[in-house]
Short mmCIF file of N, CA and C and ligand atoms in Angstrom, two decimals:
data_model
loop_
_atom_site.label_atom_id
_atom_site.label_comp_id
_atom_site.label_asym_id
_atom_site.label_seq_id
_atom_site.Cartn_x
_atom_site.Cartn_y
_atom_site.Cartn_z
N MET A 1326 20.05 4.59 -9.56
CA MET A 1326 18.82 3.83 -9.84
C MET A 1326 17.62 4.51 -9.17
N GLU A 1327 16.50 4.42 -9.81
CA GLU A 1327 15.26 5.00 -9.26
C GLU A 1327 14.88 4.28 -7.96
N LYS A 1328 14.36 5.07 -7.01
CA LYS A 1328 13.89 4.45 -5.76
C LYS A 1328 12.38 4.24 -5.85
N VAL A 1329 11.92 3.08 -5.44
CA VAL A 1329 10.50 2.71 -5.58
C VAL A 1329 9.98 2.21 -4.23
N LEU A 1330 8.87 2.78 -3.78
CA LEU A 1330 8.23 2.28 -2.55
C LEU A 1330 7.50 0.98 -2.88
N ILE A 1331 7.57 0.02 -1.98
CA ILE A 1331 6.86 -1.24 -2.23
C ILE A 1331 6.20 -1.73 -0.94
N SER A 1332 4.97 -2.21 -1.07
CA SER A 1332 4.27 -2.80 0.08
C SER A 1332 5.03 -4.03 0.55
N ALA A 1333 5.35 -4.06 1.83
CA ALA A 1333 6.15 -5.16 2.40
C ALA A 1333 5.51 -6.53 2.14
N CYS A 1334 4.19 -6.59 2.21
CA CYS A 1334 3.51 -7.89 2.07
C CYS A 1334 3.69 -8.48 0.67
N LEU A 1335 3.93 -7.62 -0.35
CA LEU A 1335 4.15 -8.13 -1.71
C LEU A 1335 5.49 -8.86 -1.82
N LEU A 1336 6.41 -8.52 -0.92
CA LEU A 1336 7.72 -9.17 -0.91
C LEU A 1336 7.72 -10.43 -0.04
N GLY A 1337 6.57 -10.74 0.55
CA GLY A 1337 6.48 -11.94 1.38
C GLY A 1337 6.60 -11.69 2.86
N GLU A 1338 6.65 -10.42 3.26
CA GLU A 1338 6.71 -10.11 4.70
C GLU A 1338 5.32 -10.36 5.29
N ASN A 1339 5.28 -10.97 6.46
CA ASN A 1339 3.99 -11.30 7.08
C ASN A 1339 3.41 -10.11 7.84
N THR A 1340 3.11 -9.05 7.11
CA THR A 1340 2.62 -7.82 7.73
C THR A 1340 1.11 -7.64 7.58
N LYS A 1341 0.47 -8.56 6.88
CA LYS A 1341 -0.97 -8.46 6.62
C LYS A 1341 -1.75 -8.59 7.92
N TYR A 1342 -2.97 -8.07 7.94
CA TYR A 1342 -3.77 -8.06 9.18
C TYR A 1342 -3.90 -9.46 9.81
N ASN A 1343 -3.94 -10.50 8.96
CA ASN A 1343 -4.12 -11.86 9.48
C ASN A 1343 -2.79 -12.57 9.75
N GLY A 1344 -1.71 -11.81 9.70
CA GLY A 1344 -0.39 -12.40 10.00
C GLY A 1344 0.24 -13.10 8.81
N LYS A 1345 -0.41 -12.98 7.65
CA LYS A 1345 0.14 -13.62 6.45
C LYS A 1345 0.70 -12.55 5.50
N ASN A 1346 0.96 -12.95 4.25
CA ASN A 1346 1.52 -11.99 3.29
C ASN A 1346 0.80 -12.10 1.95
N ASN A 1347 1.18 -11.25 1.03
CA ASN A 1347 0.60 -11.24 -0.32
C ASN A 1347 1.72 -11.39 -1.35
N TYR A 1348 2.63 -12.33 -1.08
CA TYR A 1348 3.79 -12.49 -1.95
C TYR A 1348 3.39 -12.47 -3.43
N LEU A 1349 4.07 -11.65 -4.20
CA LEU A 1349 3.76 -11.50 -5.62
C LEU A 1349 4.80 -12.24 -6.45
N LYS A 1350 4.32 -13.27 -7.15
CA LYS A 1350 5.23 -14.04 -8.01
C LYS A 1350 5.80 -13.10 -9.07
N GLY A 1351 7.08 -13.13 -9.26
CA GLY A 1351 7.70 -12.28 -10.28
C GLY A 1351 8.22 -10.96 -9.74
N ILE A 1352 8.04 -10.74 -8.45
CA ILE A 1352 8.47 -9.47 -7.85
C ILE A 1352 10.00 -9.29 -8.01
N GLU A 1353 10.70 -10.43 -8.14
CA GLU A 1353 12.16 -10.40 -8.28
C GLU A 1353 12.60 -9.63 -9.53
N LYS A 1354 11.69 -9.48 -10.49
CA LYS A 1354 12.05 -8.74 -11.72
C LYS A 1354 12.45 -7.30 -11.41
N LEU A 1355 11.97 -6.81 -10.26
CA LEU A 1355 12.29 -5.42 -9.91
C LEU A 1355 13.69 -5.27 -9.32
N PHE A 1356 14.22 -6.35 -8.76
CA PHE A 1356 15.46 -6.23 -7.99
C PHE A 1356 16.62 -5.58 -8.76
N PRO A 1357 16.86 -5.98 -10.03
CA PRO A 1357 18.03 -5.38 -10.71
C PRO A 1357 17.79 -3.99 -11.29
N ILE A 1358 16.54 -3.52 -11.30
CA ILE A 1358 16.27 -2.28 -12.05
C ILE A 1358 15.86 -1.09 -11.18
N CYS A 1359 15.76 -1.28 -9.86
CA CYS A 1359 15.45 -0.13 -8.98
C CYS A 1359 15.90 -0.44 -7.56
N ASP A 1360 15.90 0.59 -6.73
CA ASP A 1360 16.16 0.41 -5.30
C ASP A 1360 14.81 0.40 -4.60
N LEU A 1361 14.45 -0.72 -4.00
CA LEU A 1361 13.16 -0.83 -3.34
C LEU A 1361 13.23 -0.28 -1.92
N ILE A 1362 12.25 0.52 -1.57
CA ILE A 1362 12.10 0.98 -0.19
C ILE A 1362 10.86 0.30 0.35
N ILE A 1363 11.07 -0.60 1.31
CA ILE A 1363 9.97 -1.43 1.80
C ILE A 1363 9.17 -0.68 2.86
N ILE A 1364 7.86 -0.63 2.66
CA ILE A 1364 7.01 0.08 3.62
C ILE A 1364 5.78 -0.78 3.97
N CYS A 1365 5.31 -0.64 5.20
CA CYS A 1365 3.99 -1.15 5.58
C CYS A 1365 3.38 -0.08 6.49
N PRO A 1366 2.52 0.76 5.94
CA PRO A 1366 1.99 1.87 6.73
C PRO A 1366 1.31 1.44 8.02
N GLU A 1367 0.65 0.28 8.01
CA GLU A 1367 -0.08 -0.13 9.22
C GLU A 1367 0.89 -0.57 10.31
N VAL A 1368 1.89 -1.34 9.97
CA VAL A 1368 2.88 -1.76 10.97
C VAL A 1368 3.69 -0.53 11.43
N MET A 1369 4.05 0.33 10.48
CA MET A 1369 4.84 1.52 10.83
C MET A 1369 4.08 2.45 11.77
N SER A 1370 2.76 2.41 11.70
CA SER A 1370 1.96 3.31 12.56
C SER A 1370 1.79 2.75 13.97
N GLY A 1371 2.27 1.52 14.18
CA GLY A 1371 2.20 0.94 15.52
C GLY A 1371 1.13 -0.12 15.69
N MET A 1372 0.46 -0.47 14.60
CA MET A 1372 -0.56 -1.52 14.72
C MET A 1372 0.13 -2.88 14.85
N LYS A 1373 -0.52 -3.75 15.60
CA LYS A 1373 0.06 -5.09 15.83
C LYS A 1373 -0.31 -6.03 14.68
N THR A 1374 0.47 -7.10 14.53
CA THR A 1374 0.15 -8.15 13.55
C THR A 1374 0.11 -9.47 14.30
N PRO A 1375 -0.92 -10.28 14.19
CA PRO A 1375 -2.17 -9.99 13.46
C PRO A 1375 -3.00 -8.91 14.17
N ARG A 1376 -3.93 -8.34 13.42
CA ARG A 1376 -4.82 -7.28 13.92
C ARG A 1376 -6.18 -7.46 13.27
N ASN A 1377 -7.17 -6.78 13.82
CA ASN A 1377 -8.49 -6.84 13.20
C ASN A 1377 -8.44 -6.15 11.84
N PRO A 1378 -9.16 -6.69 10.85
CA PRO A 1378 -9.20 -6.00 9.55
C PRO A 1378 -9.92 -4.66 9.68
N SER A 1379 -9.52 -3.71 8.84
CA SER A 1379 -10.14 -2.38 8.86
C SER A 1379 -10.63 -2.04 7.46
N GLU A 1380 -11.63 -1.17 7.41
CA GLU A 1380 -12.14 -0.68 6.13
C GLU A 1380 -12.45 0.81 6.25
N ILE A 1381 -12.36 1.48 5.11
CA ILE A 1381 -12.64 2.92 5.08
C ILE A 1381 -14.15 3.14 5.01
N GLN A 1382 -14.63 4.01 5.89
CA GLN A 1382 -16.04 4.44 5.84
C GLN A 1382 -16.04 5.95 5.74
N ASN A 1383 -16.35 6.47 4.58
CA ASN A 1383 -16.23 7.90 4.30
C ASN A 1383 -14.78 8.33 4.58
N ASP A 1384 -14.55 9.28 5.50
CA ASP A 1384 -13.17 9.70 5.74
C ASP A 1384 -12.55 9.02 6.95
N LYS A 1385 -13.28 8.08 7.54
CA LYS A 1385 -12.76 7.37 8.72
C LYS A 1385 -12.33 5.96 8.34
N VAL A 1386 -11.51 5.36 9.21
CA VAL A 1386 -11.19 3.95 9.06
C VAL A 1386 -11.65 3.26 10.33
N ILE A 1387 -12.47 2.22 10.14
CA ILE A 1387 -13.10 1.51 11.26
C ILE A 1387 -12.64 0.06 11.20
N ASN A 1388 -12.33 -0.55 12.37
CA ASN A 1388 -11.98 -1.97 12.30
C ASN A 1388 -13.21 -2.84 12.51
N SER A 1389 -13.01 -4.14 12.38
CA SER A 1389 -14.16 -5.07 12.40
C SER A 1389 -14.83 -5.12 13.77
N GLN A 1390 -14.20 -4.51 14.79
CA GLN A 1390 -14.81 -4.41 16.12
C GLN A 1390 -15.49 -3.05 16.29
N ASN A 1391 -15.65 -2.34 15.18
CA ASN A 1391 -16.31 -1.03 15.15
C ASN A 1391 -15.52 0.06 15.89
N LYS A 1392 -14.21 -0.14 15.98
CA LYS A 1392 -13.37 0.86 16.65
C LYS A 1392 -12.78 1.80 15.59
N ASP A 1393 -12.79 3.08 15.91
CA ASP A 1393 -12.21 4.07 14.99
C ASP A 1393 -10.68 4.01 15.08
N VAL A 1394 -10.05 3.60 13.98
CA VAL A 1394 -8.59 3.47 13.97
C VAL A 1394 -7.97 4.45 12.96
N THR A 1395 -8.72 5.48 12.63
CA THR A 1395 -8.28 6.44 11.60
C THR A 1395 -6.90 7.00 11.90
N HIS A 1396 -6.63 7.29 13.18
CA HIS A 1396 -5.34 7.93 13.50
C HIS A 1396 -4.14 7.07 13.11
N PHE A 1397 -4.29 5.74 13.22
CA PHE A 1397 -3.19 4.86 12.79
C PHE A 1397 -2.94 5.03 11.28
N PHE A 1398 -4.02 5.08 10.54
CA PHE A 1398 -3.89 5.15 9.07
C PHE A 1398 -3.34 6.50 8.63
N HIS A 1399 -3.72 7.57 9.35
CA HIS A 1399 -3.15 8.87 9.03
C HIS A 1399 -1.67 8.89 9.36
N SER A 1400 -1.30 8.32 10.49
CA SER A 1400 0.12 8.40 10.84
C SER A 1400 0.95 7.50 9.93
N GLY A 1401 0.42 6.34 9.51
CA GLY A 1401 1.14 5.50 8.54
C GLY A 1401 1.34 6.24 7.23
N ALA A 1402 0.31 6.92 6.77
CA ALA A 1402 0.40 7.68 5.51
C ALA A 1402 1.43 8.80 5.64
N ALA A 1403 1.44 9.46 6.79
CA ALA A 1403 2.37 10.58 7.00
C ALA A 1403 3.82 10.07 7.02
N LEU A 1404 4.05 8.94 7.68
CA LEU A 1404 5.41 8.39 7.74
C LEU A 1404 5.91 8.00 6.35
N VAL A 1405 5.05 7.34 5.59
CA VAL A 1405 5.45 6.91 4.25
C VAL A 1405 5.68 8.13 3.35
N SER A 1406 4.84 9.15 3.50
CA SER A 1406 5.02 10.37 2.70
C SER A 1406 6.36 11.03 3.02
N TYR A 1407 6.70 11.05 4.29
CA TYR A 1407 7.99 11.63 4.71
C TYR A 1407 9.15 10.88 4.05
N ILE A 1408 9.09 9.55 4.12
CA ILE A 1408 10.15 8.72 3.51
C ILE A 1408 10.23 8.99 2.01
N ALA A 1409 9.07 9.09 1.37
CA ALA A 1409 9.03 9.33 -0.07
C ALA A 1409 9.69 10.67 -0.41
N LYS A 1410 9.36 11.68 0.39
CA LYS A 1410 9.90 13.02 0.13
C LYS A 1410 11.43 13.03 0.33
N GLU A 1411 11.87 12.45 1.44
CA GLU A 1411 13.30 12.42 1.75
C GLU A 1411 14.12 11.70 0.68
N ASN A 1412 13.49 10.72 0.03
CA ASN A 1412 14.21 9.90 -0.95
C ASN A 1412 13.90 10.28 -2.39
N ASN A 1413 13.15 11.38 -2.56
CA ASN A 1413 12.82 11.84 -3.91
C ASN A 1413 12.18 10.72 -4.75
N VAL A 1414 11.24 10.03 -4.14
CA VAL A 1414 10.60 8.88 -4.79
C VAL A 1414 9.58 9.36 -5.83
N LYS A 1415 9.59 8.67 -6.99
CA LYS A 1415 8.61 9.02 -8.04
C LYS A 1415 7.58 7.92 -8.26
N TYR A 1416 7.92 6.67 -7.84
CA TYR A 1416 7.03 5.53 -8.13
C TYR A 1416 6.79 4.69 -6.87
N ALA A 1417 5.61 4.05 -6.87
CA ALA A 1417 5.30 3.10 -5.78
C ALA A 1417 4.55 1.92 -6.37
N LEU A 1418 4.77 0.75 -5.79
CA LEU A 1418 4.02 -0.46 -6.16
C LEU A 1418 3.34 -0.95 -4.88
N LEU A 1419 2.02 -0.79 -4.82
CA LEU A 1419 1.30 -1.07 -3.58
C LEU A 1419 0.21 -2.10 -3.78
N LYS A 1420 -0.22 -2.68 -2.65
CA LYS A 1420 -1.17 -3.81 -2.69
C LYS A 1420 -2.62 -3.32 -2.86
N GLU A 1421 -3.21 -3.79 -3.94
CA GLU A 1421 -4.60 -3.42 -4.24
C GLU A 1421 -5.56 -3.85 -3.12
N ASN A 1422 -6.63 -3.09 -2.94
CA ASN A 1422 -7.77 -3.39 -2.03
C ASN A 1422 -7.54 -3.02 -0.56
N SER A 1423 -6.31 -2.73 -0.19
CA SER A 1423 -6.02 -2.45 1.22
C SER A 1423 -6.49 -1.04 1.61
N PRO A 1424 -6.97 -0.85 2.85
CA PRO A 1424 -7.37 0.50 3.29
C PRO A 1424 -6.19 1.46 3.41
N SER A 1425 -4.96 0.94 3.39
CA SER A 1425 -3.77 1.80 3.34
C SER A 1425 -3.23 1.89 1.93
N CYS A 1426 -3.07 0.73 1.30
CA CYS A 1426 -2.29 0.65 0.05
C CYS A 1426 -3.12 0.51 -1.22
N GLY A 1427 -4.43 0.33 -1.12
CA GLY A 1427 -5.27 0.13 -2.32
C GLY A 1427 -5.05 1.23 -3.35
N VAL A 1428 -4.99 0.85 -4.62
CA VAL A 1428 -4.67 1.81 -5.68
C VAL A 1428 -5.90 2.19 -6.51
N HIS A 1429 -6.69 1.18 -6.86
CA HIS A 1429 -7.91 1.44 -7.65
C HIS A 1429 -9.17 1.00 -6.89
N LYS A 1430 -9.03 0.03 -6.02
CA LYS A 1430 -10.18 -0.56 -5.33
C LYS A 1430 -9.92 -0.67 -3.82
N ILE A 1431 -10.98 -0.46 -3.06
CA ILE A 1431 -10.95 -0.70 -1.61
C ILE A 1431 -12.26 -1.37 -1.21
N TYR A 1432 -12.32 -1.95 -0.03
CA TYR A 1432 -13.59 -2.52 0.44
C TYR A 1432 -14.52 -1.39 0.87
N ASP A 1433 -15.81 -1.66 0.77
CA ASP A 1433 -16.81 -0.57 0.87
C ASP A 1433 -17.16 -0.14 2.29
N GLY A 1434 -16.53 -0.77 3.30
CA GLY A 1434 -16.78 -0.35 4.68
C GLY A 1434 -17.84 -1.17 5.37
N SER A 1435 -18.41 -2.15 4.66
CA SER A 1435 -19.50 -2.95 5.26
C SER A 1435 -18.99 -4.31 5.77
N PHE A 1436 -17.70 -4.59 5.57
CA PHE A 1436 -17.11 -5.88 5.96
C PHE A 1436 -17.87 -7.06 5.35
N THR A 1437 -18.31 -6.86 4.10
CA THR A 1437 -19.00 -7.95 3.39
C THR A 1437 -18.25 -8.34 2.11
N SER A 1438 -16.93 -8.01 2.07
CA SER A 1438 -16.06 -8.35 0.93
C SER A 1438 -16.45 -7.64 -0.35
N LYS A 1439 -17.20 -6.54 -0.24
CA LYS A 1439 -17.61 -5.81 -1.45
C LYS A 1439 -16.59 -4.71 -1.76
N LEU A 1440 -16.08 -4.74 -3.00
CA LEU A 1440 -15.09 -3.74 -3.43
C LEU A 1440 -15.76 -2.58 -4.15
N ILE A 1441 -15.21 -1.40 -3.95
CA ILE A 1441 -15.67 -0.21 -4.67
C ILE A 1441 -14.44 0.53 -5.22
N ASP A 1442 -14.66 1.46 -6.12
CA ASP A 1442 -13.55 2.29 -6.60
C ASP A 1442 -13.05 3.16 -5.45
N GLY A 1443 -11.75 3.29 -5.31
CA GLY A 1443 -11.21 4.16 -4.27
C GLY A 1443 -9.77 3.81 -3.97
N GLN A 1444 -9.13 4.65 -3.17
CA GLN A 1444 -7.72 4.45 -2.80
C GLN A 1444 -7.57 4.36 -1.29
N GLY A 1445 -6.55 3.62 -0.86
CA GLY A 1445 -6.22 3.56 0.55
C GLY A 1445 -5.62 4.90 1.01
N MET A 1446 -5.53 5.06 2.32
CA MET A 1446 -5.09 6.34 2.90
C MET A 1446 -3.66 6.71 2.50
N THR A 1447 -2.75 5.75 2.47
CA THR A 1447 -1.37 6.05 2.09
C THR A 1447 -1.30 6.37 0.59
N THR A 1448 -2.01 5.60 -0.20
CA THR A 1448 -2.02 5.86 -1.65
C THR A 1448 -2.53 7.27 -1.93
N ARG A 1449 -3.59 7.68 -1.24
CA ARG A 1449 -4.12 9.04 -1.44
C ARG A 1449 -3.04 10.08 -1.19
N ALA A 1450 -2.30 9.89 -0.10
CA ALA A 1450 -1.26 10.87 0.27
C ALA A 1450 -0.15 10.90 -0.78
N LEU A 1451 0.23 9.73 -1.27
CA LEU A 1451 1.33 9.68 -2.25
C LEU A 1451 0.90 10.30 -3.58
N ILE A 1452 -0.33 10.04 -3.99
CA ILE A 1452 -0.83 10.62 -5.25
C ILE A 1452 -0.85 12.14 -5.13
N LYS A 1453 -1.26 12.64 -3.96
CA LYS A 1453 -1.28 14.10 -3.74
C LYS A 1453 0.11 14.70 -3.91
N MET A 1454 1.15 13.93 -3.60
CA MET A 1454 2.53 14.40 -3.75
C MET A 1454 3.03 14.29 -5.18
N GLY A 1455 2.21 13.71 -6.05
CA GLY A 1455 2.62 13.57 -7.45
C GLY A 1455 3.34 12.27 -7.75
N ILE A 1456 3.31 11.34 -6.80
CA ILE A 1456 3.96 10.04 -7.03
C ILE A 1456 3.04 9.14 -7.86
N GLN A 1457 3.62 8.43 -8.81
CA GLN A 1457 2.82 7.49 -9.62
C GLN A 1457 2.72 6.17 -8.86
N VAL A 1458 1.50 5.80 -8.52
CA VAL A 1458 1.30 4.59 -7.72
C VAL A 1458 0.69 3.49 -8.60
N PHE A 1459 1.33 2.33 -8.61
CA PHE A 1459 0.87 1.18 -9.38
C PHE A 1459 0.42 0.10 -8.40
N SER A 1460 -0.60 -0.68 -8.80
CA SER A 1460 -0.97 -1.84 -8.00
C SER A 1460 -0.11 -3.02 -8.44
N GLU A 1461 -0.14 -4.09 -7.67
CA GLU A 1461 0.67 -5.26 -8.03
C GLU A 1461 0.26 -5.83 -9.38
N LYS A 1462 -0.98 -5.57 -9.79
CA LYS A 1462 -1.44 -6.08 -11.09
C LYS A 1462 -0.82 -5.28 -12.23
N GLU A 1463 -0.21 -4.15 -11.90
CA GLU A 1463 0.36 -3.27 -12.92
C GLU A 1463 1.89 -3.28 -12.89
N ILE A 1464 2.45 -4.33 -12.34
CA ILE A 1464 3.92 -4.38 -12.20
C ILE A 1464 4.61 -4.21 -13.56
N ASP A 1465 4.00 -4.74 -14.63
CA ASP A 1465 4.65 -4.63 -15.94
C ASP A 1465 4.72 -3.18 -16.43
N PHE A 1466 3.72 -2.37 -16.08
CA PHE A 1466 3.77 -0.94 -16.44
C PHE A 1466 4.91 -0.25 -15.70
N LEU A 1467 5.06 -0.61 -14.43
CA LEU A 1467 6.14 -0.02 -13.63
C LEU A 1467 7.49 -0.42 -14.22
N ILE A 1468 7.63 -1.68 -14.58
CA ILE A 1468 8.90 -2.16 -15.17
C ILE A 1468 9.20 -1.38 -16.44
N GLN A 1469 8.15 -1.16 -17.24
CA GLN A 1469 8.33 -0.37 -18.48
C GLN A 1469 8.86 1.03 -18.16
N LYS A 1470 8.24 1.67 -17.17
CA LYS A 1470 8.67 3.03 -16.78
C LYS A 1470 10.14 3.01 -16.37
N LEU A 1471 10.51 2.02 -15.57
CA LEU A 1471 11.86 1.99 -15.02
C LEU A 1471 12.91 1.65 -16.07
N THR A 1472 12.54 0.90 -17.07
CA THR A 1472 13.53 0.46 -18.06
C THR A 1472 13.58 1.38 -19.28
N ASN A 1473 12.58 2.28 -19.40
CA ASN A 1473 12.59 3.21 -20.54
C ASN A 1473 13.22 4.54 -20.21
N GLN A 1474 13.78 4.68 -19.00
CA GLN A 1474 14.30 5.99 -18.62
C GLN A 1474 15.65 6.26 -19.25
FE1 SF4 B 2706 0.58 -4.83 2.91
FE2 SF4 B 2706 -0.01 -2.22 2.88
FE3 SF4 B 2706 -1.46 -3.93 4.35
FE4 SF4 B 2706 1.02 -3.36 5.10
S1 SF4 B 2706 -0.67 -1.93 5.01
S2 SF4 B 2706 0.10 -5.38 5.01
S3 SF4 B 2706 2.04 -3.15 3.13
S4 SF4 B 2706 -1.28 -3.90 2.12
#
């Protein structure tokens, strides 16, 4: 079975910055058709939960206390990339809007809830490796890919 990276918070893990999750209704549809590899780049990099929210500003990641936390995001991306490479992963389903996992949209860095086009740091790294990254809103496309093989 194909191995697929998945954001832990989509499965209901309380890894989100505010200590909550982003459980995705219908995520169970993936269980019989692939092997899920659960990742949370921010927790894996050593960040605590709950933690201050962070946003990307140009090539840096800054938290709401104006602290530069870029190194955490780089190390989370590197760890996930390593796991992807070791497992020959071709697909990922990640949480939209996150500074790590965002696929099409991220917050603009002003902490005013404004979204712009862009990808999170881990998503950028995975795309560079040639992995197809889907947001949770695109789960049906991923299911199609997995069932048409
Ligand atoms: Fe979810 Fe990704 Fe944020 Fe972790 S880093 S809580 S997996 S969106």
